[in-house]
Coordinates of C-alpha atoms and ligand atoms in Angstrom, one line a residue:
X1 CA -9.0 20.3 1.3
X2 CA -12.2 21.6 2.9
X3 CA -15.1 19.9 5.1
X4 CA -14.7 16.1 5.5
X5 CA -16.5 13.7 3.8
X6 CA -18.5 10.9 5.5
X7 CA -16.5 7.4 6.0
X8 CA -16.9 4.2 6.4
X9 CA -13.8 1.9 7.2
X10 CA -14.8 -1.6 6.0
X11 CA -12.9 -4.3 8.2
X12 CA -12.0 -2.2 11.2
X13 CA -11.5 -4.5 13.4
X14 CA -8.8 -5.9 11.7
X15 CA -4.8 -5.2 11.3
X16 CA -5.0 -2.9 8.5
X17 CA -8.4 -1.5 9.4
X18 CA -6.9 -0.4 13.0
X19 CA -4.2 1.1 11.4
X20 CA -7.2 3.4 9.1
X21 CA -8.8 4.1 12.3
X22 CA -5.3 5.2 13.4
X23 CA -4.6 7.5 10.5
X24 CA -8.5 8.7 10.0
X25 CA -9.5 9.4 13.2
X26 CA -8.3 13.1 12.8
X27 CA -8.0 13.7 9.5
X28 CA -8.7 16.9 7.2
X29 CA -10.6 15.8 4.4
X30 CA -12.4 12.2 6.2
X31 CA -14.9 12.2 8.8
X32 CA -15.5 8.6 10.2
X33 CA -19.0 8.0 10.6
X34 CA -19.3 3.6 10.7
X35 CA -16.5 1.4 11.7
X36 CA -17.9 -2.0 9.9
X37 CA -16.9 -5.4 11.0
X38 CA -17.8 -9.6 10.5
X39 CA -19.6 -11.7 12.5
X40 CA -16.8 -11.8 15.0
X41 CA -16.3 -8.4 16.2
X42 CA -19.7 -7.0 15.4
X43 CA -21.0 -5.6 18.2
X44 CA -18.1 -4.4 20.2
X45 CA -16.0 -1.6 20.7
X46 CA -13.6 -1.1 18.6
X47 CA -11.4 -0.4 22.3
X48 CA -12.2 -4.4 22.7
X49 CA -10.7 -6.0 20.2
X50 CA -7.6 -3.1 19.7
X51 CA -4.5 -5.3 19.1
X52 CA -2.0 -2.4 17.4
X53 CA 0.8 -1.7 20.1
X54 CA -0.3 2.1 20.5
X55 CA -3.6 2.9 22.0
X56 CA -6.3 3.3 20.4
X57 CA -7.8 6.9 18.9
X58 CA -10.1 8.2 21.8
X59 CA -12.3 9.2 19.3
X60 CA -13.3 6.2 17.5
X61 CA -12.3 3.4 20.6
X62 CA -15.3 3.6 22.5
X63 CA -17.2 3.3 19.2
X64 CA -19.1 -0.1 18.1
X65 CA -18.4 -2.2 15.2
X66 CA -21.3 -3.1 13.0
X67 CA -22.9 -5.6 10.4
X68 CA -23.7 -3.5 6.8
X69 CA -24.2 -3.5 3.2
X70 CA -23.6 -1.3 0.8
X71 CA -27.1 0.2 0.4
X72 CA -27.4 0.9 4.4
X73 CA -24.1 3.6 3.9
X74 CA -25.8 5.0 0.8
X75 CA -29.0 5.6 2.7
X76 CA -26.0 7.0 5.8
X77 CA -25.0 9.6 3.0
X78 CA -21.5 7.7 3.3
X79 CA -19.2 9.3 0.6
X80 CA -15.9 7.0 0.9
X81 CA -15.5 3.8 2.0
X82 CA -11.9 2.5 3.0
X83 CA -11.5 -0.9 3.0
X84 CA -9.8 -3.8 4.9
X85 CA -12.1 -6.8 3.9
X86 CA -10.7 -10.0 2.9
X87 CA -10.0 -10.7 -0.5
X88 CA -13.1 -13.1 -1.7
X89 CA -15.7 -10.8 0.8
X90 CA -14.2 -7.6 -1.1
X91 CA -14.9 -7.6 -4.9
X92 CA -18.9 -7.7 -5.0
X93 CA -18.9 -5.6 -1.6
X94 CA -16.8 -2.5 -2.8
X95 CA -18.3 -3.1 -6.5
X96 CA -21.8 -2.6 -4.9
X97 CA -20.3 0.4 -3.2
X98 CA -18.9 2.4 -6.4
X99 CA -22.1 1.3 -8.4
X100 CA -24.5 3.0 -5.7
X101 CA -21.7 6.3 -5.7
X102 CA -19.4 5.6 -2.5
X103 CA -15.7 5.7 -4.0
X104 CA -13.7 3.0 -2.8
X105 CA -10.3 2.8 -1.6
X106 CA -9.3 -0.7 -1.2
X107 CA -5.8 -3.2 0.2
X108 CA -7.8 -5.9 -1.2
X109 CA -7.0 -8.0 -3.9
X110 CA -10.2 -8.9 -5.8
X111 CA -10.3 -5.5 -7.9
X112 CA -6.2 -4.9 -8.6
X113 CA -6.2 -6.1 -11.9
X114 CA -9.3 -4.5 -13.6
X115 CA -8.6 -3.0 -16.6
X116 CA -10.8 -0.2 -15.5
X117 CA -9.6 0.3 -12.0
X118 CA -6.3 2.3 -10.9
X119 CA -3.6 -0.2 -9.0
X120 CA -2.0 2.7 -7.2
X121 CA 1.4 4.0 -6.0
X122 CA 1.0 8.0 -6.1
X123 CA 4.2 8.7 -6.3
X124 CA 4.9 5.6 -8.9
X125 CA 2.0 6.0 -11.2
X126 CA -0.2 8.6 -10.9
X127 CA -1.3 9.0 -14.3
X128 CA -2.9 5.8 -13.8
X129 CA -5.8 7.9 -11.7
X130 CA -7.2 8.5 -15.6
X131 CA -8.4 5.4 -16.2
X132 CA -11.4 6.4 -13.6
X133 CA -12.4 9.2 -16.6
X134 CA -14.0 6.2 -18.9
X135 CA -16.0 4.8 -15.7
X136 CA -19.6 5.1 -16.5
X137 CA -22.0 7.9 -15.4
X138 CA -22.8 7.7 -12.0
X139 CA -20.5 5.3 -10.9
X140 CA -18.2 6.5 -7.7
X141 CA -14.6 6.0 -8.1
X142 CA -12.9 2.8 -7.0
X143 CA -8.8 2.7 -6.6
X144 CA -7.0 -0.5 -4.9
X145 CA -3.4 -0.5 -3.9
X146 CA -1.0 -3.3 -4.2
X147 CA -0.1 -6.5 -2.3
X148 CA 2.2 -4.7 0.6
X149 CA 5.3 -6.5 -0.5
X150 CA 5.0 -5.0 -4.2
X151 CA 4.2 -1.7 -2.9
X152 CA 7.7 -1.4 -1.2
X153 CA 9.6 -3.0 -4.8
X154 CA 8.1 -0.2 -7.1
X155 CA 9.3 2.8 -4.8
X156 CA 12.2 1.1 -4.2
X157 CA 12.4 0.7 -8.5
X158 CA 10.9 3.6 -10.2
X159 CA 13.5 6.7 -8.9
X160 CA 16.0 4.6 -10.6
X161 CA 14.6 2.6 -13.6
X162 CA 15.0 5.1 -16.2
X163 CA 18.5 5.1 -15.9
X164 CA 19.1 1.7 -15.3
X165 CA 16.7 0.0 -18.7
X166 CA 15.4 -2.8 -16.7
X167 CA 15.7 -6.1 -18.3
X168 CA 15.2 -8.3 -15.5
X169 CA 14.2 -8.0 -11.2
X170 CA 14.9 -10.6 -8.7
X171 CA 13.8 -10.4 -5.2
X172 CA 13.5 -12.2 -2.4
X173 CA 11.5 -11.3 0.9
X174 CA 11.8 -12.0 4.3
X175 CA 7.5 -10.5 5.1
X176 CA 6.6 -9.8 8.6
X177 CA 4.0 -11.5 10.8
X178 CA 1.4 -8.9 10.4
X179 CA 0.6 -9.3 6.4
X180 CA -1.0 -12.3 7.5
X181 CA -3.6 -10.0 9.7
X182 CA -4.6 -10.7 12.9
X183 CA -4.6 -13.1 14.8
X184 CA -2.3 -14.4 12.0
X185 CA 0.2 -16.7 11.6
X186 CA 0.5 -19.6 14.8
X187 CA 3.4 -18.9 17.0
X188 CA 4.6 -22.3 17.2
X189 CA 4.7 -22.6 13.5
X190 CA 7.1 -19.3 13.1
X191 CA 9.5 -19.2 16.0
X192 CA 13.1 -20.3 15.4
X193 CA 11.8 -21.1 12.0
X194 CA 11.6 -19.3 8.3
X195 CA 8.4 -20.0 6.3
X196 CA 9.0 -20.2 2.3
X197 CA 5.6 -20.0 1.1
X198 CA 3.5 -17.3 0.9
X199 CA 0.5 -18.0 -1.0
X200 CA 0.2 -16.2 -4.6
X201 CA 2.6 -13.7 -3.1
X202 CA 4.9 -14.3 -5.9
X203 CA 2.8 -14.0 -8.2
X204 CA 1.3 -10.7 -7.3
X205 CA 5.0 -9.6 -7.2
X206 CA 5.5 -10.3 -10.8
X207 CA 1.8 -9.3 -12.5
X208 CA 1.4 -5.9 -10.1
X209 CA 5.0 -4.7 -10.4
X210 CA 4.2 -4.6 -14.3
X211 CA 0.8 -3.4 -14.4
X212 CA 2.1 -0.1 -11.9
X213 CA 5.0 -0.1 -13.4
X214 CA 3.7 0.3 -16.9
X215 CA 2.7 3.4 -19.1
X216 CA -1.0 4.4 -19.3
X217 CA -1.7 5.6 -23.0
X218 CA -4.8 6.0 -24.9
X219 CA -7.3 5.2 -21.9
X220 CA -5.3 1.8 -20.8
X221 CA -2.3 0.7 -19.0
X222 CA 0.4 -0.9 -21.6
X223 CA 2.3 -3.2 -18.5
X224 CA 5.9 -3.0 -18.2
X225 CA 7.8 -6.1 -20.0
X226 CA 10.4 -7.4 -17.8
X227 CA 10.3 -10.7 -15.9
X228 CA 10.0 -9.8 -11.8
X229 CA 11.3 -13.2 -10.3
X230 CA 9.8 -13.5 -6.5
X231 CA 10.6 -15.5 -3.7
X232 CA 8.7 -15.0 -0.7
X233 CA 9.4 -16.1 2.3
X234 CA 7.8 -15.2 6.1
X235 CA 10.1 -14.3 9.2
X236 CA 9.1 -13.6 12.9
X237 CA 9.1 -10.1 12.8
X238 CA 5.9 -8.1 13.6
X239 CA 5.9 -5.5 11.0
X240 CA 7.9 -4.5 8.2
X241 CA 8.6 -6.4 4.7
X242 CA 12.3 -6.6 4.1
X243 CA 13.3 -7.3 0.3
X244 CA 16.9 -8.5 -1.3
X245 CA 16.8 -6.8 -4.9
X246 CA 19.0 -7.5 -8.3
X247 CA 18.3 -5.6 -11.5
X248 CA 20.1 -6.8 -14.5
X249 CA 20.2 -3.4 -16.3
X250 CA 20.3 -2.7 -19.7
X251 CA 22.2 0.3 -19.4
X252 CA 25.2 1.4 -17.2
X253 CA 24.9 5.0 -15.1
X254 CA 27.2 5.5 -12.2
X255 CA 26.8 4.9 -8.6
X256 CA 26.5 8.3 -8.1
X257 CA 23.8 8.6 -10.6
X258 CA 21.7 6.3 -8.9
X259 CA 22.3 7.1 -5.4
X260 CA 21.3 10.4 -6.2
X261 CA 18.1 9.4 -8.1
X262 CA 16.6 7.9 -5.0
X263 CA 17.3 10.4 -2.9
X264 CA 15.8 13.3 -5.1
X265 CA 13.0 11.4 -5.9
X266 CA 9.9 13.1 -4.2
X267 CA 6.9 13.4 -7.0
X268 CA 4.8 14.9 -4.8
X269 CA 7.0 17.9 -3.1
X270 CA 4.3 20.1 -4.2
X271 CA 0.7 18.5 -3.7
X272 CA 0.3 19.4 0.3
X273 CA -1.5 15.7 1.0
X274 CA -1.0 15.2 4.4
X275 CA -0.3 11.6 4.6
X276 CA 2.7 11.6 1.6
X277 CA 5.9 11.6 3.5
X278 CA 9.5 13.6 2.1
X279 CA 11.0 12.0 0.4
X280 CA 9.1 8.7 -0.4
X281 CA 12.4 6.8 -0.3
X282 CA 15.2 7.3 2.0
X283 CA 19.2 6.2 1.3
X284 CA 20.6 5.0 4.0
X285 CA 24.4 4.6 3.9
X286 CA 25.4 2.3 7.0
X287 CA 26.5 -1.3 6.2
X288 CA 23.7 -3.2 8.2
X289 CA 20.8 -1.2 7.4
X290 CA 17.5 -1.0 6.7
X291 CA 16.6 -3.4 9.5
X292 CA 12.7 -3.7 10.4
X293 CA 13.2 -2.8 14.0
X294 CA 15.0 0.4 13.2
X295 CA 13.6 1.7 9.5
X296 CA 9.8 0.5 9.9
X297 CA 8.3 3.9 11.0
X298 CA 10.7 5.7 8.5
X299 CA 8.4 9.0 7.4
X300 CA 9.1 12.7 7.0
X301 CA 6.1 14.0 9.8
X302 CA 3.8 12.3 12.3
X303 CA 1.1 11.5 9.7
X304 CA 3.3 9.9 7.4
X305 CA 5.3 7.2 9.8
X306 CA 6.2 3.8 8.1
X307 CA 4.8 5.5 4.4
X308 CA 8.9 5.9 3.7
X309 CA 10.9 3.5 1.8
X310 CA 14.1 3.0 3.2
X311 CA 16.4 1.6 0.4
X312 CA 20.6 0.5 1.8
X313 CA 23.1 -2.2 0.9
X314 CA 23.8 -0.8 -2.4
X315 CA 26.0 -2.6 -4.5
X316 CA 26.7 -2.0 -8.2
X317 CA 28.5 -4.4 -10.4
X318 CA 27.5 -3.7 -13.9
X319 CA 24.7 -5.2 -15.4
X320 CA 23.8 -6.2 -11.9
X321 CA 22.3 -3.9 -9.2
X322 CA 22.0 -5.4 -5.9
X323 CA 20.0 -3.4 -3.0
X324 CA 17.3 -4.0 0.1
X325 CA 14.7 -2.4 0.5
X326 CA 12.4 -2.1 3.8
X327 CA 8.4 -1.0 3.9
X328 CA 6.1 -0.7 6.7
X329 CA 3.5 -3.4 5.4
X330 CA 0.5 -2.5 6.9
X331 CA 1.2 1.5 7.0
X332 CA 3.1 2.0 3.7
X333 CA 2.2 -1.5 1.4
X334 CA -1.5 -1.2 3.5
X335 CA -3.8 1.5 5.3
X336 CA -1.6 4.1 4.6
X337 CA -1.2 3.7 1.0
X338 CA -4.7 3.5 0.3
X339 CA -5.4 6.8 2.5
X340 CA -2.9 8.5 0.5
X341 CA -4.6 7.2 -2.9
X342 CA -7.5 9.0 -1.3
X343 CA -6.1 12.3 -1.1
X344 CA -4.5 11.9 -4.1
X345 CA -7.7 11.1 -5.9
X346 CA -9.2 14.6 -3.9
X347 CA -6.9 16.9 -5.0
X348 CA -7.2 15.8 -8.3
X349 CA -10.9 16.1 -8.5
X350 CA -12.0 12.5 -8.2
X351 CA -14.1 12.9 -5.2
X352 CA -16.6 15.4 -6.9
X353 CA -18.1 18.5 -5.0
X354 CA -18.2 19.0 -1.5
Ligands
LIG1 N1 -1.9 -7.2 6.7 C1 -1.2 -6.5 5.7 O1 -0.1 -6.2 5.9 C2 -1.9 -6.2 4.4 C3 -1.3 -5.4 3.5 C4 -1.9 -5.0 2.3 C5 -3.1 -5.5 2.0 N2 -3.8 -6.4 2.9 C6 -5.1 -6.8 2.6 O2 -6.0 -6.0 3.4 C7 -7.2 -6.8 3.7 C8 -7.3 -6.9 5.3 O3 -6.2 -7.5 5.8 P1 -5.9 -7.7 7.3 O4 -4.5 -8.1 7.4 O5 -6.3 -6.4 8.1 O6 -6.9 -8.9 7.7 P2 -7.6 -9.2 9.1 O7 -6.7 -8.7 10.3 O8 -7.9 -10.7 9.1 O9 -9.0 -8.4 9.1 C9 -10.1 -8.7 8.3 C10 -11.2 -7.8 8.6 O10 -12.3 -8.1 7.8 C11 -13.5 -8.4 8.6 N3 -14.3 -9.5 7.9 C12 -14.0 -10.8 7.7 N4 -14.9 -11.4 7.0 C13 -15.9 -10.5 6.8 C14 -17.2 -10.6 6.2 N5 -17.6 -11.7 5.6 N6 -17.9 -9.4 6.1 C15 -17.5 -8.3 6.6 N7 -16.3 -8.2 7.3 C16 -15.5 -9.3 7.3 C17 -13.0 -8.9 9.9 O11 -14.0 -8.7 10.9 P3 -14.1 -9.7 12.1 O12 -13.1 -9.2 13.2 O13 -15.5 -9.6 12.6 O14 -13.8 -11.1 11.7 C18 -11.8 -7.9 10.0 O15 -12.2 -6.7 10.5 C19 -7.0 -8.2 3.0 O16 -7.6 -8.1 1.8 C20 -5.5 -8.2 2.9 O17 -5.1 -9.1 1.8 C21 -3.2 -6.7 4.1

């Protein structure tokens, strides 16, 4: 990776666009040039309205948020735009921004299930990054990752599913306080209780996991055909999405077998992109783990904290494979995972010429 292409992070003042500033700020291949905000924290310092528990970068903290459009970063000679916009504001903004040659990386919603638009775990699905060769001429890439509690179900699924034959998932997911964004969820509605409603989370669970999960031939993605039953519950934890998984599996390998596919399981050994962490998904063997407290900053080197999936409780009782999983929501299932699509979509030639 070479000199650093002009930036824009697109909700900065918000959860997930704190934690881009956190992991762009001194990055190899991204230079951030405008830190873009809403009517609310336009204006300010970026320092002002930090609300992650570590400080903020002292390059970027003393910079101020700012009102823009599309067209203003294309006159900038902004290259890539990561964004943390709200679902609803997203889709015409980042749109705008591919058609005028910024490629997008997005967490939101609005563009996940174009046919034309890679919903991407690198590790998962790479081959997914072709469908950007049919875009139109001209047009910059534009690559969304999932809804943070799928993210952490298809790592946690894919070292194992071609032993296993899938033929149905349930899961069940106790989501932290953060994948609401900030200020979030009210306190007195979430202490001493357990929320079971998370709007269209469960659904996103079921229609994402297939689409990533499925086979791209012949210029399209083909999704996966099993059922992915969801329930989604939120918990007062600050960050990290814990998830109760059951396979019903067509076929029968051995413990061993399986324990050892997650733990060889690392895709990207070889690629060098600084924010993939090794391995992707880690095994832990204790009886009471992954908790969020302990497992949520689970990565391999300091730029890749909370991208590991930590996968325990394993139990297997033929056709049924129970398991949790734990993912760092906003790092890992958020601004993480899209900067890691980034430099996967680099080093595969995605970003055009210097
Ligand atoms: N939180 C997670 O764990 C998580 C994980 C995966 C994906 N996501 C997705 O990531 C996106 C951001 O989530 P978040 O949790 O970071 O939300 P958030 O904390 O509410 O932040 C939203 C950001 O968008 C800005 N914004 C709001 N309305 C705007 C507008 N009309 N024009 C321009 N900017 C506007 C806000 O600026 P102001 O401060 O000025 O209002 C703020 O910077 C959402 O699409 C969410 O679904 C979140």
């Amino acid at each position: 990776m070479s000199e650093r292409r002009s930036t824009a992070i697109l909700g900065a003042s918000g959860y997930i666009g704190q934690h881009f500033a956190r992991l762009l700020a001194d990055h190899p291949s991204f230079e951030v040039d405008v830190l873009a905000a809403g009517d609310r924290s336009a204006g300010q310092p970026l320092g002002d309205v930090w609300h992650l528990t570590e400080p903020p970068p002292a390059t970027l903290g003393g910079r101020t948020l700012e009102r823009t459009t599309p067209a203003r970063l294309a006159r900038q000679g902004v290259r890539v735009v990561f964004s943390a916009l709200p679902s609803g504001t997203a889709g015409a903004f980042e749109s705008e921004c591919a058609r005028r040659g910024i490629a997008v990386f997005s967490n939101a919603a609005d563009h996940r299930m174009d046919p034309g638009v890679p919903l991407l775990v690198p590790e998962v699905n790479p081959t997914h990054l072709m469908l950007l060769d049919r875009r139109p001429r001209g047009r910059a890439p534009l690559v969304t990752n999932a809804n943070c509690s799928t993210t952490g179900l298809v790592l946690g699924l894919a070292p194992v599913a071609p032993l296993l034959g899938i033929r149905t998932v349930h899961v069940a997911t106790y989501q932290a306080l953060s994948g609401a964004g900030h200020p979030g969820v009210p306190s007195l509605g979430i202490m001493d209780n357990v929320v079971p409603f998370i709007s269209h989370e469960e659904e996103k669970m079921a229609e994402e996991t297939d689409r990533i999960l499925g086979r791209f031939a012949r210029g399209r993605v083909a999704p996966a055909s099993f059922p992915v039953l969801a329930h989604c519950a939120r918990v007062a934890v600050r960050d990290g999405h814990l998830e109760a998984v059951t396979v019903e599996a067509r076929r029968r390998p051995s413990l061993e077998e399986l324990v050892a596919a997650w733990s060889s399981f690392d895709p990207l050994a070889d690629d060098g992109l600084p924010t993939a962490p090794h391995p992707p998904v880690e095994v832990r063997p204790e009886r009471d783990r992954p908790q969020p407290l302990k497992d949520r900053w689970a990565g391999s080197s300091p730029r890749s904290r909370g991208m590991t999936v930590v996968v325990g409780r394993i139990r297997w009782t033929p056709p049924y494979l129970r398991f949790f999983l734990l993912s760092h929501n906003a790092v890992r299932g958020g601004a993480g995972g899209s900067v890691l699509n980034a430099e996967i979509a680099l080093d595969r030639g995605y970003l055009g010429a210097e």
